[in-house]
Amino acid sequence: MNQQLVDSMWSYLRAGLDMDLAALDRIYDPEFENVRVDQAGQTVTLTKEHFMARFRALREQGERIGESIDDVTFPATSDLGDQAVIVMRRVKDDEPVLYTFVWRMRDGRPTTMLREFTFDRDISYLLAMMSAR
C-alpha cells in the first residue's frame, strides 16, 4: 500500500468537503479527466474545467460536495513508475461504490491527479447537462 498516495487522497477529499478551490485546482492536473460509465453503458468524460466550474457554482450557492468521508477506504494501490493508481471504496445509497484514481508521480510522490474512473448507476443527468452547454 502506497501510504503517500493514500495521504494525498485524504487531502483531496478534505479539500472537496471544505470547498477549498485553490487546493482542488492544485490537485487536479491540467490534463485531468473523469471518465464515468453507467450500467446502461453510457459514457461521459469531464475535464478539470468542468469540475472547477461546478465547484465554483456550488460554493457561490453556499453548497458543499458531500457531508462526510467517514465511509471511505482505500483497498488497493499500484505504482506504475511516473504514475500510480488508487482504488477508493465508499457507500452511496446503501451500495458500495468503487472509484479508480490515477496520479502523476515524481520522485515516488504523488503530485497531481490525472484521471478518475467512476462507475455509476445512471449518468443520464450528466449527459443532459453536458448537451445543454
Short mmCIF file of C-alpha atoms in Angstrom, two decimals:
data_model
loop_
_atom_site.label_atom_id
_atom_site.label_comp_id
_atom_site.label_asym_id
_atom_site.label_seq_id
_atom_site.Cartn_x
_atom_site.Cartn_y
_atom_site.Cartn_z
CA MET A 1 0.00 0.00 0.00
CA ASN A 2 1.43 3.39 -1.04
CA GLN A 3 0.77 5.50 2.08
CA GLN A 4 1.77 8.76 0.37
CA LEU A 5 -0.91 8.11 -2.25
CA VAL A 6 -3.47 7.37 0.46
CA ASP A 7 -2.49 10.58 2.27
CA SER A 8 -2.86 12.56 -0.98
CA MET A 9 -6.34 11.13 -1.45
CA TRP A 10 -7.33 12.18 2.08
CA SER A 11 -6.07 15.70 1.30
CA TYR A 12 -8.12 15.69 -1.91
CA LEU A 13 -11.28 14.51 -0.14
CA ARG A 14 -10.89 17.09 2.66
CA ALA A 15 -10.37 19.85 0.07
CA GLY A 16 -13.63 18.78 -1.58
CA LEU A 17 -15.54 18.78 1.71
CA ASP A 18 -14.10 22.20 2.60
CA MET A 19 -14.77 23.54 -0.92
CA ASP A 20 -11.12 24.64 -0.97
CA LEU A 21 -10.99 25.60 -4.64
CA ALA A 22 -7.33 26.64 -4.55
CA ALA A 23 -6.33 23.21 -3.21
CA LEU A 24 -8.54 21.41 -5.74
CA ASP A 25 -7.04 23.47 -8.55
CA ARG A 26 -3.54 22.41 -7.42
CA ILE A 27 -4.55 18.74 -7.09
CA TYR A 28 -6.21 18.36 -10.50
CA ASP A 29 -3.62 18.04 -13.25
CA PRO A 30 -4.22 20.34 -16.26
CA GLU A 31 -4.84 17.12 -18.23
CA PHE A 32 -7.31 15.73 -15.66
CA GLU A 33 -10.31 13.79 -16.96
CA ASN A 34 -13.06 11.96 -15.11
CA VAL A 35 -14.43 9.09 -17.19
CA ARG A 36 -17.85 7.96 -15.98
CA VAL A 37 -19.68 4.88 -17.17
CA ASP A 38 -23.12 3.70 -16.08
CA GLN A 39 -24.98 0.40 -16.03
CA ALA A 40 -26.51 1.11 -19.45
CA GLY A 41 -23.03 1.58 -20.94
CA GLN A 42 -23.38 5.35 -21.34
CA THR A 43 -20.08 7.22 -21.00
CA VAL A 44 -19.18 10.83 -20.33
CA THR A 45 -15.79 12.46 -19.85
CA LEU A 46 -15.47 15.52 -17.64
CA THR A 47 -12.40 17.76 -17.63
CA LYS A 48 -10.71 19.78 -14.92
CA GLU A 49 -12.52 22.85 -16.27
CA HIS A 50 -15.91 21.10 -15.85
CA PHE A 51 -15.08 20.12 -12.27
CA MET A 52 -13.76 23.54 -11.27
CA ALA A 53 -16.75 25.34 -12.81
CA ARG A 54 -19.12 23.05 -10.88
CA PHE A 55 -17.22 23.58 -7.63
CA ARG A 56 -17.27 27.37 -8.10
CA ALA A 57 -21.03 27.33 -8.79
CA LEU A 58 -21.73 25.19 -5.73
CA ARG A 59 -19.59 27.38 -3.48
CA GLU A 60 -21.30 30.55 -4.78
CA GLN A 61 -24.64 28.95 -3.89
CA GLY A 62 -23.35 28.12 -0.41
CA GLU A 63 -23.47 24.39 -1.11
CA ARG A 64 -20.92 21.67 -0.43
CA ILE A 65 -19.90 18.40 -2.01
CA GLY A 66 -20.89 15.62 0.35
CA GLU A 67 -21.16 15.69 4.08
CA SER A 68 -18.72 13.07 5.26
CA ILE A 69 -15.79 10.95 4.18
CA ASP A 70 -16.11 8.58 7.15
CA ASP A 71 -17.10 5.64 4.94
CA VAL A 72 -14.08 5.91 2.62
CA THR A 73 -11.49 3.13 2.41
CA PHE A 74 -8.62 2.52 0.03
CA PRO A 75 -8.41 -1.22 -0.70
CA ALA A 76 -5.57 -1.09 -3.25
CA THR A 77 -2.78 0.98 -4.73
CA SER A 78 -0.42 0.20 -7.60
CA ASP A 79 2.74 2.07 -8.56
CA LEU A 80 3.41 2.41 -12.30
CA GLY A 81 6.63 4.42 -12.42
CA ASP A 82 5.67 8.03 -13.18
CA GLN A 83 2.02 7.25 -12.36
CA ALA A 84 0.19 5.41 -9.60
CA VAL A 85 -3.34 4.07 -9.19
CA ILE A 86 -5.50 4.01 -6.08
CA VAL A 87 -8.91 2.40 -5.65
CA MET A 88 -11.36 4.13 -3.33
CA ARG A 89 -14.43 2.44 -1.86
CA ARG A 90 -17.36 4.18 -0.28
CA VAL A 91 -21.07 3.56 0.26
CA LYS A 92 -23.60 5.55 -1.75
CA ASP A 93 -27.34 4.96 -1.35
CA ASP A 94 -26.58 1.84 0.72
CA GLU A 95 -24.47 0.32 -2.08
CA PRO A 96 -20.68 0.03 -2.27
CA VAL A 97 -19.14 2.19 -5.00
CA LEU A 98 -15.59 1.91 -6.33
CA TYR A 99 -13.57 4.72 -7.88
CA THR A 100 -10.15 4.44 -9.50
CA PHE A 101 -7.80 7.43 -9.46
CA VAL A 102 -4.57 7.83 -11.43
CA TRP A 103 -1.97 10.20 -10.01
CA ARG A 104 1.13 11.67 -11.61
CA MET A 105 4.20 10.73 -9.57
CA ARG A 106 7.54 12.50 -9.23
CA ASP A 107 10.38 11.03 -7.19
CA GLY A 108 7.95 8.47 -5.73
CA ARG A 109 5.49 11.13 -4.50
CA PRO A 110 2.02 11.97 -5.85
CA THR A 111 1.92 15.41 -7.47
CA THR A 112 -1.37 15.81 -9.36
CA MET A 113 -4.45 13.74 -10.18
CA LEU A 114 -4.59 12.74 -13.86
CA ARG A 115 -7.71 10.56 -14.10
CA GLU A 116 -10.72 9.36 -12.21
CA PHE A 117 -12.70 6.37 -13.47
CA THR A 118 -16.17 6.09 -11.98
CA PHE A 119 -18.91 3.51 -12.46
CA ASP A 120 -22.36 5.00 -11.72
CA ARG A 121 -25.83 3.55 -11.73
CA ASP A 122 -27.07 6.19 -14.23
CA ILE A 123 -25.32 9.19 -15.79
CA SER A 124 -28.25 10.42 -17.88
CA TYR A 125 -28.37 13.61 -15.81
CA LEU A 126 -24.72 14.31 -16.63
CA LEU A 127 -25.23 13.66 -20.34
CA ALA A 128 -28.18 16.07 -20.30
CA MET A 129 -26.08 18.71 -18.51
CA MET A 130 -23.23 18.30 -20.99
CA SER A 131 -25.50 18.56 -24.04
CA ALA A 132 -27.15 21.70 -22.61
CA ARG A 133 -23.80 23.54 -22.70
#
